[in-house]
Amino acid sequence: MEKTALVEQLKTQIIEALLLEDLTPNDIDPAAPLFVEGLGLDSIDALELILLLEKQYGIRVEDPKERRDALQSVNAMADYILSHKSEG
Amino acid sequence: MHAYLTSTGLISPQRTFENDFSCGLQTEGAAILPAIEPDYRGLISPVQLRRMSRILKLGIGAAQLCINNAGGLQPDAIIVGTGLACVNDLEIFLKSIIETGEQSLSSIPFINSLHNTVAAQVARILKIQTYNNTHCHRGASFENALLDALMLLHEKEHKQALVGGIDEFSMHYYNLLPAKVVTGEGAGFFLLSHLPAGKNSVKISAVRTFYAPGEDFIARFLAEQHTPVHQLDAVLLGMNGNPSDDAVYHRLIDNFFPPDTRLITYKHLCGEYHTSSAFALALAAHSIAAGAFPAPAVFKPGKSAKPQKVLLYNHYQNCNHTLMLVTG
């Protein structure tokens, strides 16, 4: 899957997983930080995003430093997924 | 032990969230009475609303309505009674445990599945870090929460207690019921104080719970309160339409209450659930303040004086029996 399509898919999955009912995919800036600023997500959301990576993409992120980097933004999530897919 | 009612907040199958206690919504023939919910965006911030399950919205919405009706007065204790608590999210969480083999569990249904989630979330939102308790005692849950509040206020270490009764409808639980009755849900919160809020404050004079009591428990309760049965201006009975449950009330109507007793029923308006007596208390308090009961709740008109001394009697499956004496 190309990154652009993956980013759009992730936006929809994030809205669904985090119950962001008032948002549409267009409201999410893929380059904006997911936590504190941007969507203003918190630690419970981080857990849900890790689950999303595991359930939807089969990727387990064990290392805390790697988690932080992978969940910086929607773009970062997409890059992380693509890099792991290419490794696989 | 007693307490004064400062304000109420009730979300129920009637439009009570607007303080409309006319109980005019027709419920005849319905098997399930869902709560009519307000627009929560006026009561709960969107950020907090996002992760809330329905029972949390019901409970926190009703608590916030109660605080708003008290002019923003803050309680120093939060006590909730609930029979099944967050049962729907508990079902989701247990189901996901089975389906995933205890792996990769989402945290949100877990957070929302605990019995004390509503009391905890109310405390978090109101920023009240003092006494916080949740009582789960089947059909006497709300009354146990009230008793807890009365004892706290009696000790005078707390001045205002926010007491709630909450339960949500669960289709799974409904399917397990041996005898189907009109089933409802609701969240009622009451701000109680050790001092009257004004000249016309409604007083909760006494609350008592019983498990499978003997014959004379109501007579003994009234004697302890120095209230002869003929002095009662009205009696609220928890009739639910199930002949075997209602037979308990009919025996009292035939043999104990004087023939001119005004009889009020409410479960055709709110449905049967473990904490339906929170609906009854709100209805009684509102009717005492208004000087009359709404017509749809009147089972037998009886005496016509303005209600001042009102007895609330409810039982749940003829096991948990509860009494409250409420006075104007």
XYZ file of C-alpha atoms in Angstrom:
416
model
C 0.000 0.000 0.000
C 1.249 3.488 -0.809
C 1.882 5.897 2.060
C -0.882 8.347 1.024
C -3.509 5.599 1.054
C -2.148 4.225 4.321
C -2.316 7.656 5.966
C -5.969 8.008 4.966
C -6.729 4.505 6.235
C -4.987 5.236 9.539
C -6.983 8.432 10.046
C -10.242 6.492 9.749
C -8.976 3.732 12.054
C -7.790 6.274 14.661
C -11.178 8.027 14.670
C -12.903 4.683 15.182
C -10.492 3.310 17.808
C -10.354 6.494 19.886
C -14.078 7.330 19.582
C -13.321 10.712 18.017
C -16.893 10.980 16.778
C -16.780 14.715 16.143
C -13.836 14.446 13.741
C -13.594 13.481 10.078
C -10.385 12.229 8.429
C -9.971 15.677 6.832
C -9.739 17.266 10.303
C -6.572 15.314 11.098
C -3.305 16.846 9.948
C -1.018 13.858 9.284
C 2.073 15.879 10.183
C 0.680 17.306 13.465
C 1.693 15.746 16.805
C -0.871 13.256 18.090
C -0.249 13.932 21.786
C -0.653 17.088 23.862
C -0.845 19.339 20.796
C -2.665 18.371 17.567
C -5.347 15.872 18.536
C -4.429 16.280 22.212
C -4.373 12.553 22.904
C -3.354 11.045 26.263
C -1.773 7.881 27.646
C -4.962 5.805 27.320
C -5.113 6.763 23.651
C -1.468 5.675 23.298
C -2.457 2.206 24.528
C -5.288 2.089 21.999
C -2.939 3.130 19.159
C -0.473 0.388 20.107
C -3.384 -2.068 20.008
C -4.408 -0.681 16.621
C -0.924 -1.371 15.216
C -1.035 -4.873 16.653
C -4.574 -5.804 15.583
C -4.731 -4.116 12.171
C -1.124 -4.460 11.008
C 0.269 -7.316 13.086
C 3.046 -5.132 14.495
C 4.020 -5.391 18.172
C 5.946 -2.361 19.406
C 7.853 -3.549 22.457
C 10.525 -0.874 22.847
C 9.237 2.295 24.646
C 11.578 4.577 22.633
C 10.335 3.031 19.393
C 6.723 3.519 20.562
C 7.314 7.192 21.208
C 8.779 7.696 17.751
C 6.145 5.582 15.971
C 3.266 7.498 17.570
C 4.562 11.029 16.949
C 2.037 11.698 14.166
C -0.092 9.875 11.609
C 2.790 10.223 9.133
C 5.167 8.640 11.661
C 2.739 5.763 12.187
C 2.498 5.201 8.442
C 6.302 5.276 8.074
C 6.661 2.799 10.936
C 4.131 0.410 9.413
C 5.730 0.631 5.952
C 9.244 0.062 7.329
C 8.048 -3.026 9.210
C 6.156 -4.341 6.197
C 9.290 -4.002 4.059
C 11.309 -5.780 6.775
C 8.744 -8.557 6.806
C -30.720 10.367 61.312
C -32.121 12.599 58.628
C -31.031 14.915 55.814
C -32.463 17.749 53.779
C -32.755 17.686 50.043
C -31.063 20.648 48.395
C -31.520 19.633 44.773
C -32.132 16.724 42.424
C -30.967 15.736 38.951
C -32.848 12.933 37.259
C -32.457 11.319 33.848
C -35.222 8.777 33.364
C -37.699 7.452 30.789
C -39.694 10.655 31.432
C -38.506 14.167 30.509
C -37.252 14.718 34.045
C -33.875 16.067 32.964
C -35.802 19.274 32.187
C -37.318 19.196 35.714
C -40.590 18.194 34.042
C -42.291 15.795 36.460
C -45.671 15.752 34.729
C -44.825 12.150 33.740
C -46.918 12.624 30.632
C -45.029 10.267 28.351
C -47.162 7.277 27.500
C -45.480 4.015 28.346
C -48.379 1.584 28.097
C -47.569 -1.575 26.184
C -43.805 -0.986 26.196
C -41.593 -3.829 27.396
C -38.529 -1.635 27.815
C -38.412 2.001 28.892
C -35.144 3.618 27.814
C -34.021 6.826 29.495
C -34.637 10.065 27.631
C -31.260 11.715 27.568
C -30.346 15.390 27.433
C -27.793 16.889 25.058
C -24.765 16.036 27.166
C -22.593 18.644 25.471
C -24.183 21.250 27.744
C -23.278 19.218 30.832
C -20.011 17.391 30.101
C -16.995 18.669 28.184
C -16.499 17.029 24.752
C -13.037 15.789 25.765
C -14.494 13.933 28.766
C -17.558 12.810 26.828
C -15.483 11.011 24.206
C -14.678 7.860 26.154
C -17.822 7.676 28.249
C -20.161 4.730 27.927
C -23.914 5.322 28.118
C -24.193 4.610 31.861
C -21.387 7.079 32.524
C -23.164 9.735 30.497
C -26.415 9.010 32.363
C -24.731 9.139 35.776
C -22.422 12.080 35.249
C -25.148 13.978 33.376
C -27.574 13.516 36.283
C -24.900 14.457 38.844
C -24.094 17.609 36.899
C -27.808 18.486 36.581
C -28.120 18.109 40.352
C -25.122 20.364 41.002
C -26.446 22.920 38.492
C -29.877 22.864 40.193
C -28.108 23.581 43.496
C -26.505 26.669 41.996
C -23.106 25.036 41.748
C -22.916 24.050 45.425
C -20.133 21.467 45.815
C -20.585 18.271 47.851
C -17.910 16.956 50.182
C -18.945 13.328 49.701
C -20.031 11.326 46.650
C -22.002 8.125 47.196
C -23.576 5.994 44.494
C -25.899 3.017 44.665
C -26.159 0.664 41.710
C -27.418 -2.843 41.119
C -25.588 -3.725 37.923
C -23.396 -0.651 37.416
C -21.605 -0.529 34.046
C -22.930 -3.913 33.005
C -22.879 -3.324 29.237
C -19.195 -2.384 29.151
C -18.445 -5.253 31.501
C -20.039 -7.579 28.945
C -17.941 -6.030 26.138
C -14.774 -6.432 28.204
C -15.483 -10.036 29.211
C -16.381 -10.910 25.642
C -13.106 -9.454 24.358
C -11.172 -11.461 26.989
C -12.722 -14.641 25.609
C -12.359 -13.680 21.955
C -8.724 -12.579 22.163
C -7.561 -15.209 24.650
C -6.734 -12.444 27.157
C -4.411 -10.740 24.654
C -4.497 -7.194 23.243
C -7.396 -5.942 25.348
C -8.696 -2.444 24.823
C -8.474 -0.383 28.014
C -11.612 1.709 27.487
C -14.259 -0.993 28.175
C -12.170 -2.084 31.185
C -12.081 1.444 32.630
C -15.811 1.761 31.993
C -16.701 -1.655 33.381
C -16.058 -1.175 37.084
C -18.843 -0.821 39.616
C -17.398 2.373 41.066
C -16.617 4.043 37.728
C -19.512 6.523 37.913
C -18.728 7.720 41.460
C -15.042 7.978 40.564
C -15.683 9.926 37.358
C -18.080 12.311 39.112
C -15.351 12.961 41.697
C -12.744 13.485 38.991
C -14.910 15.901 37.029
C -16.057 17.861 40.098
C -12.500 17.697 41.526
C -13.733 16.338 44.848
C -11.138 14.163 46.522
C -12.978 13.423 49.750
C -15.312 10.549 50.688
C -16.274 8.408 47.689
C -18.189 5.176 47.931
C -20.329 2.877 45.792
C -22.932 0.487 47.199
C -24.034 -2.597 45.265
C -26.770 -4.416 47.148
C -29.179 -5.525 44.459
C -32.586 -3.888 44.984
C -31.453 -1.975 48.080
C -28.389 -0.343 46.508
C -29.748 3.195 46.370
C -31.154 3.028 49.887
C -27.785 1.798 51.193
C -26.118 4.771 49.522
C -28.687 7.042 51.198
C -28.051 5.413 54.584
C -24.331 5.979 54.129
C -25.005 9.663 53.420
C -27.356 10.037 56.413
C -24.700 8.555 58.713
C -21.986 10.831 57.290
C -24.140 13.915 57.706
C -25.183 12.770 61.194
C -21.526 12.633 62.226
C -21.265 16.277 61.080
C -17.851 15.809 59.470
C -19.487 16.296 56.079
C -22.002 18.997 55.225
C -23.164 18.106 51.726
C -23.375 14.638 50.206
C -24.138 13.915 46.562
C -26.047 10.625 46.481
C -27.024 8.799 43.307
C -28.900 5.742 42.134
C -27.936 4.522 38.662
C -28.647 1.531 36.471
C -28.682 0.981 32.732
C -30.714 -1.439 30.662
C -28.931 -4.634 29.642
C -30.521 -6.872 27.050
C -28.447 -9.801 28.310
C -29.712 -9.334 31.871
C -33.280 -8.800 30.624
C -33.147 -12.118 28.765
C -32.086 -13.853 31.978
C -35.018 -12.522 34.027
C -37.345 -15.367 34.996
C -40.446 -13.134 34.890
C -40.551 -10.308 32.381
C -41.725 -6.961 33.699
C -41.550 -3.506 32.136
C -37.841 -2.828 32.492
C -36.345 0.617 32.713
C -33.209 2.484 33.597
C -32.184 5.815 34.968
C -29.838 7.962 36.984
C -31.009 10.071 39.891
C -28.695 12.262 41.963
C -29.594 14.147 45.141
C -27.614 16.770 46.993
C -28.266 16.197 50.680
C -27.393 18.568 53.458
C -27.387 18.419 57.253
C -29.227 21.758 57.247
C -32.368 22.773 55.316
C -31.650 24.734 52.140
C -34.752 26.889 52.676
C -38.108 27.065 54.437
C -39.656 24.464 52.143
C -36.810 21.962 52.115
C -37.900 18.374 51.713
C -36.535 16.177 54.484
C -35.542 12.538 54.232
C -36.654 11.576 57.724
C -35.703 7.910 57.698
C -34.446 5.142 55.431
C -34.471 1.446 56.251
C -33.596 -1.702 54.322
C -34.827 -5.230 55.007
C -34.027 -8.638 53.603
C -37.061 -10.945 53.447
C -38.747 -9.196 56.394
C -41.578 -10.514 58.561
C -45.154 -9.280 58.699
C -45.039 -6.060 60.721
C -41.910 -4.330 59.470
C -43.747 -1.290 58.072
C -45.769 -0.814 61.272
C -42.570 -1.058 63.322
C -40.779 1.402 61.036
C -43.615 3.939 61.298
C -43.780 3.493 65.091
C -40.050 4.253 65.333
C -40.721 7.447 63.360
C -43.704 8.363 65.591
C -45.861 8.442 62.473
C -49.186 6.583 62.712
C -50.194 5.146 59.352
C -53.286 7.399 59.143
C -50.986 10.453 59.218
C -49.376 9.522 55.920
C -50.492 11.822 53.109
C -49.413 9.407 50.403
C -47.686 6.075 49.909
C -45.498 5.360 46.877
C -45.568 1.683 45.999
C -43.131 -0.069 43.680
C -45.747 -2.081 41.777
C -44.250 -3.420 38.566
C -47.098 -5.337 36.931
C -45.823 -8.781 37.860
C -48.730 -10.436 39.756
C -46.511 -12.205 42.269
C -44.491 -9.041 43.042
C -47.625 -6.869 43.217
C -49.423 -9.314 45.532
C -47.121 -8.064 48.312
C -48.430 -4.514 47.816
C -52.052 -5.593 47.442
C -51.917 -7.401 50.793
C -50.840 -4.121 52.413
C -53.482 -2.101 50.574
C -56.168 -4.536 51.730
C -54.976 -5.047 55.297
C -52.697 -2.278 56.477
C -53.165 1.113 54.836
C -56.435 2.942 55.701
C -58.964 2.984 52.813
C -58.502 6.734 52.221
C -54.724 6.455 51.748
C -53.508 8.149 48.585
C -51.588 5.514 46.630
C -48.968 6.406 44.042
C -47.175 4.050 41.671
C -44.222 4.850 39.436
C -42.731 1.801 37.722
C -45.129 2.153 34.777
C -43.359 5.503 34.266
C -39.723 4.526 34.802
C -39.693 0.733 34.548
C -38.281 -1.819 36.958
C -34.570 -1.679 37.792
C -32.472 -2.117 40.898
C -32.348 1.585 41.771
C -35.810 2.664 40.582
C -36.451 4.041 44.092
C -34.203 6.982 43.108
C -36.932 7.855 40.584
C -39.524 7.432 43.361
C -37.628 9.730 45.726
C -37.292 12.434 43.074
C -40.997 12.098 42.250
C -41.971 12.314 45.939
C -39.722 15.321 46.589
C -40.980 17.143 43.512
C -44.640 16.373 44.380
C -44.246 17.560 47.979
C -42.755 20.814 46.688
C -45.474 21.147 44.016
C -48.299 20.246 46.431
C -49.648 17.434 44.257
C -48.668 14.234 42.492
C -48.817 14.090 38.687
C -52.028 12.424 37.497
C -50.331 9.546 35.618
C -48.720 8.410 38.891
C -51.936 8.326 40.959
C -53.092 4.745 41.534
C -55.802 5.676 44.038
C -56.573 9.337 44.808
C -57.456 8.913 48.515
C -57.152 11.991 50.683
C -56.635 15.273 48.886
C -54.502 17.266 51.345
C -51.187 18.596 50.075
C -48.645 15.804 50.515
C -46.397 16.468 53.490
C -45.650 13.020 54.919
C -44.927 10.450 52.261
C -43.887 6.830 52.684
C -41.949 5.100 49.895
C -42.100 1.315 49.914
C -40.377 -0.824 47.339
C -39.304 -4.403 47.099
C -37.127 -6.133 44.533
C -38.203 -9.684 43.715
C -39.640 -9.917 47.233
C -36.142 -10.117 48.744
C -34.864 -6.570 49.151
C -37.537 -4.458 50.846
C -36.912 -0.782 51.484
C -38.730 2.057 53.240
C -38.180 5.792 53.129
C -40.102 8.455 54.989
C -40.004 11.816 53.243
C -41.578 14.937 54.745
C -42.283 18.453 53.574
